[in-house]
CSV table of N, CA and C in Angstrom, one decimal:
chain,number,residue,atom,x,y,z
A,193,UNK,N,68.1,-117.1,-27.2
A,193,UNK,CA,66.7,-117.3,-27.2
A,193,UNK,C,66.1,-117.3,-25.7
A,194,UNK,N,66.4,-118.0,-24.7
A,194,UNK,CA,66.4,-118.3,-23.2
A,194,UNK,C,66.1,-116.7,-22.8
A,195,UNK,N,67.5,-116.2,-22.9
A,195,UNK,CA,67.1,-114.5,-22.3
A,195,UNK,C,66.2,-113.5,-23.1
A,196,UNK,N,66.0,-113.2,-24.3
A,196,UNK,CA,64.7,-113.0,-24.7
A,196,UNK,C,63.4,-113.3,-24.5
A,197,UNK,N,63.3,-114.1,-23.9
A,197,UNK,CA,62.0,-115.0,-23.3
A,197,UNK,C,61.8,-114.4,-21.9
A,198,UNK,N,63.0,-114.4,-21.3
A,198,UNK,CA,63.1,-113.9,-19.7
A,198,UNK,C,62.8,-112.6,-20.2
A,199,UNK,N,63.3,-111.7,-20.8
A,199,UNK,CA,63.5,-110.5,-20.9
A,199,UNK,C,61.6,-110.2,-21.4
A,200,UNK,N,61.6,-110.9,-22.3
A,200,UNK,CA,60.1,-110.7,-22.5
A,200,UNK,C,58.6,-111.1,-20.9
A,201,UNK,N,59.1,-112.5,-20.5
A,201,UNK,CA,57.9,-112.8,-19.4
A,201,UNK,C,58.6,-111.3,-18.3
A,202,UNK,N,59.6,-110.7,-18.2
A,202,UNK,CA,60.0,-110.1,-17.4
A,202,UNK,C,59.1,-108.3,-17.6
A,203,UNK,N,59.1,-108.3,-18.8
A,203,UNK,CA,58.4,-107.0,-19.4
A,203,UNK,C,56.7,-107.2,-18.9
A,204,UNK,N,56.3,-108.1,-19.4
A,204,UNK,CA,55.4,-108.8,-18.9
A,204,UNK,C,54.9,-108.3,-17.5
A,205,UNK,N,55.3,-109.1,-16.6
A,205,UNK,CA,55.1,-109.4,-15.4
A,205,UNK,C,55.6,-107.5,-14.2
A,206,UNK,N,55.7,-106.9,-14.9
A,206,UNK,CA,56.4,-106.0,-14.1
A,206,UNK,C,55.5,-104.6,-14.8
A,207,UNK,N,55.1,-104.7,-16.0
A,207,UNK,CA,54.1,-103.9,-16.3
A,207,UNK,C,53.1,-104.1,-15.7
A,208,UNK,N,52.5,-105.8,-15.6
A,208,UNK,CA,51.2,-106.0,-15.0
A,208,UNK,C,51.3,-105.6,-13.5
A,209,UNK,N,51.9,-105.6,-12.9
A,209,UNK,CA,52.0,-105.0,-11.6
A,209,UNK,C,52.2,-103.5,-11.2
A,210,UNK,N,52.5,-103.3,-12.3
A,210,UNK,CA,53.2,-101.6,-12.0
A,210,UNK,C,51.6,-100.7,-12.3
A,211,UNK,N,51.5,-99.6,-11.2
A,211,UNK,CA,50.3,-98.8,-11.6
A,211,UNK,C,50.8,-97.7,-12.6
A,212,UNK,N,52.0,-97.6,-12.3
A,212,UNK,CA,52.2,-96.4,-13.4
A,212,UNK,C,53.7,-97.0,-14.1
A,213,UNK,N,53.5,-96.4,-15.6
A,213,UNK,CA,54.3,-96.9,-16.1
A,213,UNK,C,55.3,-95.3,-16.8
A,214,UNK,N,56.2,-94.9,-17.1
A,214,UNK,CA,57.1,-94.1,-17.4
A,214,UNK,C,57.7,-94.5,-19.1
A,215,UNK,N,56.3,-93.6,-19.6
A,215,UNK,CA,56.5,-93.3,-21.2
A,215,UNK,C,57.4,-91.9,-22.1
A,216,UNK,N,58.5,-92.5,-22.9
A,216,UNK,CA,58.6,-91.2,-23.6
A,216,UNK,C,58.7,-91.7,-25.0
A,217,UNK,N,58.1,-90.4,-25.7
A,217,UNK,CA,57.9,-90.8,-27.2
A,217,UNK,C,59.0,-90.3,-27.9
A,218,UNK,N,59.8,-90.0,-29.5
A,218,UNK,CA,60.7,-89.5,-29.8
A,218,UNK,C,61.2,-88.6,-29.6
A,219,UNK,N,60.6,-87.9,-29.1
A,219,UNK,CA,60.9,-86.1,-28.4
A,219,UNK,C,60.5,-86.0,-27.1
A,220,UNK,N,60.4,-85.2,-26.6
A,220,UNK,CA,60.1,-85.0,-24.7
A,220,UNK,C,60.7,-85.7,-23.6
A,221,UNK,N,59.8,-84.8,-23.3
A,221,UNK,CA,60.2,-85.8,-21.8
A,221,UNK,C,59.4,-87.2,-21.5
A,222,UNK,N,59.7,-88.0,-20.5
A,222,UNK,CA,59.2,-89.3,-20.0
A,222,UNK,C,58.0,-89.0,-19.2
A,223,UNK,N,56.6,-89.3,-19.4
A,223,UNK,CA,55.7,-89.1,-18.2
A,223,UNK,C,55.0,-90.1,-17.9
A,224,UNK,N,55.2,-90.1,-16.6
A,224,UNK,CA,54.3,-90.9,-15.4
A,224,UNK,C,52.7,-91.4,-16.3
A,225,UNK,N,52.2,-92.2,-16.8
A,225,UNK,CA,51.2,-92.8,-17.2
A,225,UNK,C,50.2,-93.9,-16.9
A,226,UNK,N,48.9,-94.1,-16.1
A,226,UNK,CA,48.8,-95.3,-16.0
A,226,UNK,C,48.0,-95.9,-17.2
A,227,UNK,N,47.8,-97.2,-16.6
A,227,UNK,CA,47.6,-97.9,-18.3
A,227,UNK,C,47.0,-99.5,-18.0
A,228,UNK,N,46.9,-100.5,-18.8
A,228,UNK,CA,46.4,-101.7,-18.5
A,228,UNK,C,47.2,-102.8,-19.4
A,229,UNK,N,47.5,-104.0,-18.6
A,229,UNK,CA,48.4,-105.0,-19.4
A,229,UNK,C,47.6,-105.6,-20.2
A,230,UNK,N,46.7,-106.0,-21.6
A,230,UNK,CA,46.4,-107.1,-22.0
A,230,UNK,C,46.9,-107.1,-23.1
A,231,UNK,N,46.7,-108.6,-23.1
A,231,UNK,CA,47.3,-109.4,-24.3
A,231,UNK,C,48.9,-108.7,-25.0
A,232,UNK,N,49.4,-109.1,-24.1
A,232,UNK,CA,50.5,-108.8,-24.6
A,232,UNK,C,50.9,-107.1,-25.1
A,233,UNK,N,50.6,-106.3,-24.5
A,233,UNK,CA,50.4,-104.5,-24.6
A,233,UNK,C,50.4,-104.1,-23.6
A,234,UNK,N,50.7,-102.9,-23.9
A,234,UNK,CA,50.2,-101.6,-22.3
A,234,UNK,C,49.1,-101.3,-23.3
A,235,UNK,N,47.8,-101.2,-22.6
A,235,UNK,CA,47.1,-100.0,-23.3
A,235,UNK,C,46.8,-98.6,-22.4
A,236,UNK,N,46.6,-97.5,-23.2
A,236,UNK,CA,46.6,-96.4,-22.5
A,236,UNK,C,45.3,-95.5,-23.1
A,237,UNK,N,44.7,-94.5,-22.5
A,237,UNK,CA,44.3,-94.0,-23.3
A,237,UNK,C,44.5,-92.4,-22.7
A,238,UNK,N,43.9,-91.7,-23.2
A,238,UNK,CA,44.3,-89.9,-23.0
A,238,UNK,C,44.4,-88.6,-24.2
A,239,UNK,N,44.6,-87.8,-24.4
A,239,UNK,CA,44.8,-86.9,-24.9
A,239,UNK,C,43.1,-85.8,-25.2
A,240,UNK,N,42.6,-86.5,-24.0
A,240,UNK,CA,40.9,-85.9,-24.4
A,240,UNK,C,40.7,-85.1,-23.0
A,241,UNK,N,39.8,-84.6,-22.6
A,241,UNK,CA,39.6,-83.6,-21.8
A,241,UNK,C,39.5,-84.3,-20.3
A,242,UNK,N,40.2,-84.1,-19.0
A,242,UNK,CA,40.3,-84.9,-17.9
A,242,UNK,C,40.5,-86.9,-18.3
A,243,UNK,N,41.7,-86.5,-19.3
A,243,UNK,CA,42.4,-87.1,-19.4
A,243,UNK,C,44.0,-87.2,-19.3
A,244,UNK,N,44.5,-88.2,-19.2
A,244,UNK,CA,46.6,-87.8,-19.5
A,244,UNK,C,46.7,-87.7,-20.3
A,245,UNK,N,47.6,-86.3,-21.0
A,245,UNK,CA,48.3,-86.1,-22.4
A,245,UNK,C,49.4,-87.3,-22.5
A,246,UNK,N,49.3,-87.6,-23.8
A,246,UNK,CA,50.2,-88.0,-24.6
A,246,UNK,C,51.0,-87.8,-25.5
A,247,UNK,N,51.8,-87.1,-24.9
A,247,UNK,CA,52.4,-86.2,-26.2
A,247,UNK,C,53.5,-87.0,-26.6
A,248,UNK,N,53.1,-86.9,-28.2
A,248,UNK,CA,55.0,-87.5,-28.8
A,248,UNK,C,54.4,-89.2,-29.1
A,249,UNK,N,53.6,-89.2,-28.6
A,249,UNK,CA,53.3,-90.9,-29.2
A,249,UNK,C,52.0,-90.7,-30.3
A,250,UNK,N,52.5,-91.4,-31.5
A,250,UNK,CA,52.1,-91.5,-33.0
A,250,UNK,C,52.0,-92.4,-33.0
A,251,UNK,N,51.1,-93.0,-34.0
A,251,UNK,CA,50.5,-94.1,-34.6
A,251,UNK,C,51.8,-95.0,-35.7
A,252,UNK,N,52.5,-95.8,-35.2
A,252,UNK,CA,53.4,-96.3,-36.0
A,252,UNK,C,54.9,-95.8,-35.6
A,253,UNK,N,54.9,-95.3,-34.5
A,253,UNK,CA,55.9,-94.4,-33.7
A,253,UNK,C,56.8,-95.3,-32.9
A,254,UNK,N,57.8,-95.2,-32.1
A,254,UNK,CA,58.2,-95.7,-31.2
A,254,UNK,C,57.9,-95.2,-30.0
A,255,UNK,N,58.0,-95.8,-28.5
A,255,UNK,CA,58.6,-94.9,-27.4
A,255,UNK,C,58.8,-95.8,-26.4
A,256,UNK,N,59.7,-95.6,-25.4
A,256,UNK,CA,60.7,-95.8,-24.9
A,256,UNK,C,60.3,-96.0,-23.2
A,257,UNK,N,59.5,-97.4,-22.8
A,257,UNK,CA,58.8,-97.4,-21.6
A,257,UNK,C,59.7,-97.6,-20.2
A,258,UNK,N,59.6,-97.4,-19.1
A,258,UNK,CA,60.4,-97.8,-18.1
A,258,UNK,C,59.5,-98.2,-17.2
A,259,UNK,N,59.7,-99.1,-16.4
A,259,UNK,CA,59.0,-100.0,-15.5
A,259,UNK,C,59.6,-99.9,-14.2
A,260,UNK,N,58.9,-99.2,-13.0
A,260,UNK,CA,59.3,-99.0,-11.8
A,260,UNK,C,58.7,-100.6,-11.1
A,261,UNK,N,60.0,-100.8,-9.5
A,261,UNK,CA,59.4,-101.5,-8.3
A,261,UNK,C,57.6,-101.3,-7.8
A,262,UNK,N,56.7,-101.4,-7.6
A,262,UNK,CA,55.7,-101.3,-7.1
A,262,UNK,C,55.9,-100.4,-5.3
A,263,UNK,N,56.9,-101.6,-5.0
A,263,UNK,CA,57.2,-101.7,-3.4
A,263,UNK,C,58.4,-100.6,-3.2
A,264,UNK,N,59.2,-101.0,-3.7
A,264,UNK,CA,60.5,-99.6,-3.6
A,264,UNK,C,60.6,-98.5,-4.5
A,265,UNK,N,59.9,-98.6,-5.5
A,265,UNK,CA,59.8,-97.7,-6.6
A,265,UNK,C,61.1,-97.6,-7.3
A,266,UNK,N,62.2,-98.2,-7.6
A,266,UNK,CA,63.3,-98.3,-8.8
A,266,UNK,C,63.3,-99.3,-9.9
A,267,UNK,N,63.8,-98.6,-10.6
A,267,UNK,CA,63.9,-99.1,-12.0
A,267,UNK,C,63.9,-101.0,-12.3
A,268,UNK,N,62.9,-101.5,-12.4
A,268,UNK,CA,63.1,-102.9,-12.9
A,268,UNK,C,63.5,-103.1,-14.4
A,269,UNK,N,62.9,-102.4,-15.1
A,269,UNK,CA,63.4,-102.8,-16.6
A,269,UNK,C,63.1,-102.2,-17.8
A,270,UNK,N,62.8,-101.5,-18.7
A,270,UNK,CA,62.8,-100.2,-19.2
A,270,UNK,C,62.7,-101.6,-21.3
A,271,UNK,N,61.6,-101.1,-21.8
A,271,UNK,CA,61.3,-101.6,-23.1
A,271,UNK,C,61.4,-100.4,-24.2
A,272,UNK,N,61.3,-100.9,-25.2
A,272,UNK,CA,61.0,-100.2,-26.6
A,272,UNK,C,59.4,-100.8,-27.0
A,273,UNK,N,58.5,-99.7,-27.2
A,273,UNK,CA,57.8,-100.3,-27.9
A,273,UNK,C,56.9,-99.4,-28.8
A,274,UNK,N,56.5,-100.7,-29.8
A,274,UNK,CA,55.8,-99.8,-31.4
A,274,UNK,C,54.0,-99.5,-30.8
A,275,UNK,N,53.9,-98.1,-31.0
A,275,UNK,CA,53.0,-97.8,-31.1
A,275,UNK,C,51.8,-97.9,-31.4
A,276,UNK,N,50.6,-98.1,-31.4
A,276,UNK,CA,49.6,-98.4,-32.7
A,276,UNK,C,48.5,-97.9,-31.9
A,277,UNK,N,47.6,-96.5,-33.0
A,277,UNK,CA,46.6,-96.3,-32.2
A,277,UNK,C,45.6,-97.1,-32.8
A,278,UNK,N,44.5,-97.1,-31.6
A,278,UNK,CA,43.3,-98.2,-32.3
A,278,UNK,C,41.9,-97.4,-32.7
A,279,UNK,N,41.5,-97.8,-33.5
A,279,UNK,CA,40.1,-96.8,-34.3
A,279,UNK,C,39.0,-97.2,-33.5
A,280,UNK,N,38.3,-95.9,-33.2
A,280,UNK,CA,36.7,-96.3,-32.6
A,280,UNK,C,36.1,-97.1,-33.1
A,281,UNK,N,35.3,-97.6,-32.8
A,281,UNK,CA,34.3,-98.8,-32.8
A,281,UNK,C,35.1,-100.3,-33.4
A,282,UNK,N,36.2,-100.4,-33.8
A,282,UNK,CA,36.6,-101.7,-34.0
A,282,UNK,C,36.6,-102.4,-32.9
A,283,UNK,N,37.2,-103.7,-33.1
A,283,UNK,CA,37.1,-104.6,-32.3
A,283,UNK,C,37.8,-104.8,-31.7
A,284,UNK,N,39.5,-104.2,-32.0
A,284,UNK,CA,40.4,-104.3,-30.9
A,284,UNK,C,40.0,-103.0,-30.2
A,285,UNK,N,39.2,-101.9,-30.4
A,285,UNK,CA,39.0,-100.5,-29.8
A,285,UNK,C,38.5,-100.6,-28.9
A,286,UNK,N,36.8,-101.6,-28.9
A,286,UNK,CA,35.9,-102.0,-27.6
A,286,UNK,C,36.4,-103.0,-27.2
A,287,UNK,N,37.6,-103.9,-27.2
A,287,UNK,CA,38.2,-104.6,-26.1
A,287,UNK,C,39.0,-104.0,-25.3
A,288,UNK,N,39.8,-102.8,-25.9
A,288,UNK,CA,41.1,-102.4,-25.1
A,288,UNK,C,40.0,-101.2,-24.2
A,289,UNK,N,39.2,-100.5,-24.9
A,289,UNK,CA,38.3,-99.6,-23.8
A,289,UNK,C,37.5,-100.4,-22.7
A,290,UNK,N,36.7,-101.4,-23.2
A,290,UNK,CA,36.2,-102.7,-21.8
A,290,UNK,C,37.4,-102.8,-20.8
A,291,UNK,N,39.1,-102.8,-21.3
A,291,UNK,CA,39.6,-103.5,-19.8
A,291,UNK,C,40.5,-102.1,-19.4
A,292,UNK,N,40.3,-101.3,-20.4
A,292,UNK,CA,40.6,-99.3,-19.1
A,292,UNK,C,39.2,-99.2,-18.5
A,293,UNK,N,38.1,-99.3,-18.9
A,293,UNK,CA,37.6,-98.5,-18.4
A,293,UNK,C,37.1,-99.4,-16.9
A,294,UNK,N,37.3,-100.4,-16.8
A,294,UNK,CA,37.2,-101.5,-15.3
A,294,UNK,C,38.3,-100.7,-14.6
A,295,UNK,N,39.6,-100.2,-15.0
A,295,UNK,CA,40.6,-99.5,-14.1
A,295,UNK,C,40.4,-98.3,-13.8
A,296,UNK,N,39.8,-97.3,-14.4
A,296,UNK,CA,39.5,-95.8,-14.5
A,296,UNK,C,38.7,-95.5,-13.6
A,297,UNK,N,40.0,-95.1,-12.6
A,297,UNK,CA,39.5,-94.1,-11.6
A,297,UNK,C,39.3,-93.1,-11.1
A,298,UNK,N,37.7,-92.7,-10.7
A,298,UNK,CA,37.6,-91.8,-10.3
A,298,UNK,C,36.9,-90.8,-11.6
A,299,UNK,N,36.4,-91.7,-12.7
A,299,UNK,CA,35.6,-91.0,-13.8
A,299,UNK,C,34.4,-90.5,-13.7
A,300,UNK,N,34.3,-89.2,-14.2
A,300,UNK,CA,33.1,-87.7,-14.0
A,300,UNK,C,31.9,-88.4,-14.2
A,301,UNK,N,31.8,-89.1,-15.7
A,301,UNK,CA,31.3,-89.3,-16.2
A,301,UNK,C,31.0,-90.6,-17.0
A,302,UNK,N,31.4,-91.8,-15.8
A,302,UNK,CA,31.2,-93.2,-16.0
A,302,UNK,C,30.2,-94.2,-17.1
A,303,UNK,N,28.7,-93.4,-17.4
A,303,UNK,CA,28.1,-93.8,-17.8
A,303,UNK,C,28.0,-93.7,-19.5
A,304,UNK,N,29.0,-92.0,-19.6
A,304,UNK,CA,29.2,-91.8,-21.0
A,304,UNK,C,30.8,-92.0,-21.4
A,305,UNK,N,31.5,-92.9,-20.3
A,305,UNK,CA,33.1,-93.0,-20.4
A,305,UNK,C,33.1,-93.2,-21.9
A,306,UNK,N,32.9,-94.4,-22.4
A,306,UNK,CA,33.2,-94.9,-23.6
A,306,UNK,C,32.8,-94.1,-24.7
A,307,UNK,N,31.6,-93.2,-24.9
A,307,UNK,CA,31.4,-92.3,-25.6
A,307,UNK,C,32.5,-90.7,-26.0
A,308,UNK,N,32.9,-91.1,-24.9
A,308,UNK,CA,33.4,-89.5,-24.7
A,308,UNK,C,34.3,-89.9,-25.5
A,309,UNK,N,35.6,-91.2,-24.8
A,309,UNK,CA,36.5,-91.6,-25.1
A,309,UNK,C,37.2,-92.2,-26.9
A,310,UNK,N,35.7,-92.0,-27.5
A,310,UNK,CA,35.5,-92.4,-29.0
A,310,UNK,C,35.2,-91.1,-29.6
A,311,UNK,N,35.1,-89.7,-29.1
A,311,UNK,CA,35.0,-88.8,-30.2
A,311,UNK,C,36.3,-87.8,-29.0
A,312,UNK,N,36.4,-87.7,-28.0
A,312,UNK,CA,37.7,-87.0,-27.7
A,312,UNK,C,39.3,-87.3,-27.3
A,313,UNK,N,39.3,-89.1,-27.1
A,313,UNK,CA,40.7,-88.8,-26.8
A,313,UNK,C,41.4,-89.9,-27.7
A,314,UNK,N,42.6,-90.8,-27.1
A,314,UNK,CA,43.1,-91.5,-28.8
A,314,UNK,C,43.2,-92.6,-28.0
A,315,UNK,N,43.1,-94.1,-28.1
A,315,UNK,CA,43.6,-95.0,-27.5
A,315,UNK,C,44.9,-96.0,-28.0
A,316,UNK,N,46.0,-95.9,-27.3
A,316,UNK,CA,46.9,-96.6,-27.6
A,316,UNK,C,47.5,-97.7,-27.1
A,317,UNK,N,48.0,-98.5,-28.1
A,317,UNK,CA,48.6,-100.2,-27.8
A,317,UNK,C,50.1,-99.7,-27.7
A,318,UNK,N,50.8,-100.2,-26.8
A,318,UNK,CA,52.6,-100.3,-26.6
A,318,UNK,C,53.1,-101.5,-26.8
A,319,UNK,N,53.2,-102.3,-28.0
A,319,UNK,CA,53.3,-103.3,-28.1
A,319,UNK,C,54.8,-103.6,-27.7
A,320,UNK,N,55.7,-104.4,-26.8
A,320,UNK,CA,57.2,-104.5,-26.3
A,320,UNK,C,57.7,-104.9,-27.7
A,321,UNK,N,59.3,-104.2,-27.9
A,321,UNK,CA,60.0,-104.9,-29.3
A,321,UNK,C,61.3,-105.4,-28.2
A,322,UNK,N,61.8,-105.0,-27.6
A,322,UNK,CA,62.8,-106.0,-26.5
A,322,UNK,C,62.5,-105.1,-25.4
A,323,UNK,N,63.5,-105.5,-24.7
A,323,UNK,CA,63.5,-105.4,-23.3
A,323,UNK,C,65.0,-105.4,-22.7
A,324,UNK,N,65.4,-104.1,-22.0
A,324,UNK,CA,66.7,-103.9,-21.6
A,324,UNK,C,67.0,-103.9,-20.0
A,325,UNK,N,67.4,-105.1,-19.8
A,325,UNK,CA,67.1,-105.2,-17.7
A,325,UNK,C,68.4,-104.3,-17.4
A,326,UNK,N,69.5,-104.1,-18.2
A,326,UNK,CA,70.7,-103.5,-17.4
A,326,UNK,C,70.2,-102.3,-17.0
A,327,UNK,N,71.0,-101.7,-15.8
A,327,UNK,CA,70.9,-100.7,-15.4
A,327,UNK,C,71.7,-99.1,-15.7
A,328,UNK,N,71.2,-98.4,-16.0
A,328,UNK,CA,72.1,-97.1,-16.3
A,328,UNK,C,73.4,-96.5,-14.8
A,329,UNK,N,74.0,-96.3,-15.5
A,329,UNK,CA,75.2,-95.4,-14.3
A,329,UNK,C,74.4,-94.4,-14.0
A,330,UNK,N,74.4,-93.9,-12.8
A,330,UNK,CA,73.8,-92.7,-12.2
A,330,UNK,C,72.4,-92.5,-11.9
A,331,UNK,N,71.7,-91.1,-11.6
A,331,UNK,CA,70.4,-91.0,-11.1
A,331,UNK,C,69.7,-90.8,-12.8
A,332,UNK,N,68.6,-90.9,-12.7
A,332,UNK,CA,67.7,-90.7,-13.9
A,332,UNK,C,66.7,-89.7,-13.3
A,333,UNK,N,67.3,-89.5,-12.6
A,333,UNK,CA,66.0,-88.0,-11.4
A,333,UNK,C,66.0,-86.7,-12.5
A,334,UNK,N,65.1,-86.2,-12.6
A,334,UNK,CA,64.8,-85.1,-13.6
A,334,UNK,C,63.7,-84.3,-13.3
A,335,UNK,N,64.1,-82.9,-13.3
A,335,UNK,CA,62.8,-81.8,-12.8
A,335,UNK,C,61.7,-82.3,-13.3
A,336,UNK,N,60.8,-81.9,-12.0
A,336,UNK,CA,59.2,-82.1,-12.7
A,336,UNK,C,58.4,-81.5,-14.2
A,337,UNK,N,57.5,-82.0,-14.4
A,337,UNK,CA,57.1,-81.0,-15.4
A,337,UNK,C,55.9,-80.1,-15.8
A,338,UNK,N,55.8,-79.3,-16.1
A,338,UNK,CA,54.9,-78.0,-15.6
A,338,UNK,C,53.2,-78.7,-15.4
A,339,UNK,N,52.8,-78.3,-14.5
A,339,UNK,CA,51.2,-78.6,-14.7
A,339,UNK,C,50.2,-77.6,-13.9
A,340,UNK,N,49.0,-77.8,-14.1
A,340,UNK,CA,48.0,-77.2,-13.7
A,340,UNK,C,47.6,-77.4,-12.3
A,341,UNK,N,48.1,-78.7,-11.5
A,341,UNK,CA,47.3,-79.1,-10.8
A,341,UNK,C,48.0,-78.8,-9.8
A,342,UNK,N,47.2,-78.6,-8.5
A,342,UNK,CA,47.8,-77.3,-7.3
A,342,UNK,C,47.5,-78.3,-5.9
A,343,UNK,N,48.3,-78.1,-4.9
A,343,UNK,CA,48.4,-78.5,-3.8
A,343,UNK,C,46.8,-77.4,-3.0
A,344,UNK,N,46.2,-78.4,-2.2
A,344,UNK,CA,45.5,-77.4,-1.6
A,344,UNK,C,46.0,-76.5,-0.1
A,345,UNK,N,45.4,-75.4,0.0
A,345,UNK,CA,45.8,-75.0,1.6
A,345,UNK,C,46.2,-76.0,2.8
A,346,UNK,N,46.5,-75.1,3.2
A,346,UNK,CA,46.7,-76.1,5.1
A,346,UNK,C,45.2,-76.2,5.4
A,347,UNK,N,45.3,-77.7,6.3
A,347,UNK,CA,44.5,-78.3,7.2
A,347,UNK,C,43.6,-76.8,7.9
A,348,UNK,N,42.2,-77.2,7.9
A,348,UNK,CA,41.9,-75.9,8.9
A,348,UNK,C,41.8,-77.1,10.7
A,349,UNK,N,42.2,-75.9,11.3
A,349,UNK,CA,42.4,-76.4,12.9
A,349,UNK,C,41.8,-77.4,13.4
A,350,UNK,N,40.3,-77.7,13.1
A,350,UNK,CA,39.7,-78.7,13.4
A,350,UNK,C,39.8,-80.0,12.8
A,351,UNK,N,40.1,-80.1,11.7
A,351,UNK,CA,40.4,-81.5,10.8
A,351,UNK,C,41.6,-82.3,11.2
A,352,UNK,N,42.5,-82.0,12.5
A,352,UNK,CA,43.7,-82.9,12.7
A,352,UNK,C,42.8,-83.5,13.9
A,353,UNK,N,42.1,-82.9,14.7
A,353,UNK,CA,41.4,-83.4,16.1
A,353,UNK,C,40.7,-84.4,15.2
A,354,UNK,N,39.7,-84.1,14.4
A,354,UNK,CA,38.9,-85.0,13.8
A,354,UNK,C,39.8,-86.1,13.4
A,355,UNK,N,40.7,-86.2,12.8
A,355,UNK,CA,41.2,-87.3,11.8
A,355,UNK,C,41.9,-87.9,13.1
A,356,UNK,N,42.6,-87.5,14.0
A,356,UNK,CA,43.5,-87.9,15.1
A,356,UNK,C,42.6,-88.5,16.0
A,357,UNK,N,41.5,-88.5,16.4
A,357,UNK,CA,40.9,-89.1,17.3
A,357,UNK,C,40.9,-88.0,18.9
A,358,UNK,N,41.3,-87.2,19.1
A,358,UNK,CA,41.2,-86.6,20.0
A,358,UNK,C,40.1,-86.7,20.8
A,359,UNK,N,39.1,-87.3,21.8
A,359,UNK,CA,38.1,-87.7,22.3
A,359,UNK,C,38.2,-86.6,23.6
A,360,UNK,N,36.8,-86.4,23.7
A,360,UNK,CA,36.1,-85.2,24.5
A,360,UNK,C,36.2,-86.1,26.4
A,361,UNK,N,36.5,-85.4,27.1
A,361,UNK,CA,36.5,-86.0,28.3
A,361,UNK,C,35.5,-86.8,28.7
A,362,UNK,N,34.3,-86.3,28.6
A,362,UNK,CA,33.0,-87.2,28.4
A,362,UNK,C,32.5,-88.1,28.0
A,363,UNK,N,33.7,-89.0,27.0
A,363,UNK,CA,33.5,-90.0,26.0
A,363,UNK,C,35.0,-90.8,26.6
A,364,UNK,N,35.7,-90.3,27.5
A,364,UNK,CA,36.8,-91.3,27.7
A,364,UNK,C,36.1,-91.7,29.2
A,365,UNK,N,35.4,-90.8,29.6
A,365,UNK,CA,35.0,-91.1,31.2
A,365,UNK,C,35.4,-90.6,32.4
A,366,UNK,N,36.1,-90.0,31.9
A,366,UNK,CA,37.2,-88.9,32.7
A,366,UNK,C,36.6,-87.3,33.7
A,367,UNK,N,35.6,-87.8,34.2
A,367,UNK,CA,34.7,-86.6,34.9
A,367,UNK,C,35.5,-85.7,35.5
């Protein structure tokens, strides 16, 4: 009983801190997700336009969470949990969109977030069923996975002076 309890405040306490959390559903791969602790859940949302896919997680499904360090980035502790999506306009729906959308950064369209988020993407609860602290033998390192999203060019020449502080002789006093 004792270590289920740790095992649980441990799930807990390491999701609420973690910005990203490492979801895989019965098939695929595991992807990098962020998400929000309440009441006892990750909630997530995504699969809508300038949103995170979620692929492989169903309504009544399993999937298989892993919980990185914040500070060092390795593995703290890795859950099972049951799935459950939540229906628009209910009342677990506008609670769990009220405490994403206080975290959702860097949204286009802030004013219609919650609109959008009720006719284009799915919101999901990860509810924990245990919690496994041992550690695996070996790396869990695994190729990236294909995306759209592109590194931009090199710096143009003037932007390191600017960001570096390089100051004009005239401004150090140096006649």
């Amino acid at each position: 009983m004792t270590s289920e309890l740790l095992g649980r405040a441990l799930v807990e306490e390491a999701t609420k801190k973690s910005g990203l959390i490492w979801v895989q559903g019965p098939t695929g791969p595991a992807r990098a997700l962020w998400h929000v602790w309440h009441e006892g859940a990750a909630l997530l949302v995504g699969d809508g336009p300038d949103e995170q896919p979620l692929p492989g997680l169903t309504d009544g499904g399993t999937a298989r969470v892993t919980v990185r360090s914040k500070d060092k980035g390795g593995r703290l502790v890795a859950w099972t949990a049951r799935v459950a999506e939540l229906t628009p306009g209910t009342e677990a729906w506008q609670t769990a969109t009220g405490e994403l959308k206080g975290k959702r950064l860097n949204a286009v369209d802030a004013e219609h977030l919650l609109d959008r988020w009720a006719v284009d993407c799915r919101v999901l609860r990860l509810e924990p069923r245990d919690a496994l602290t041992d550690h695996p033998e070996g790396s869990l390192a695994a190729v990236p996975l294909p995306t759209p999203a592109i590194t931009r060019g090199p710096a143009q020449p003037a932007v390191p002076r600017l960001m570096f502080g390089r100051r004009s002789r005239a401004r150090r006093g140096d006649r």
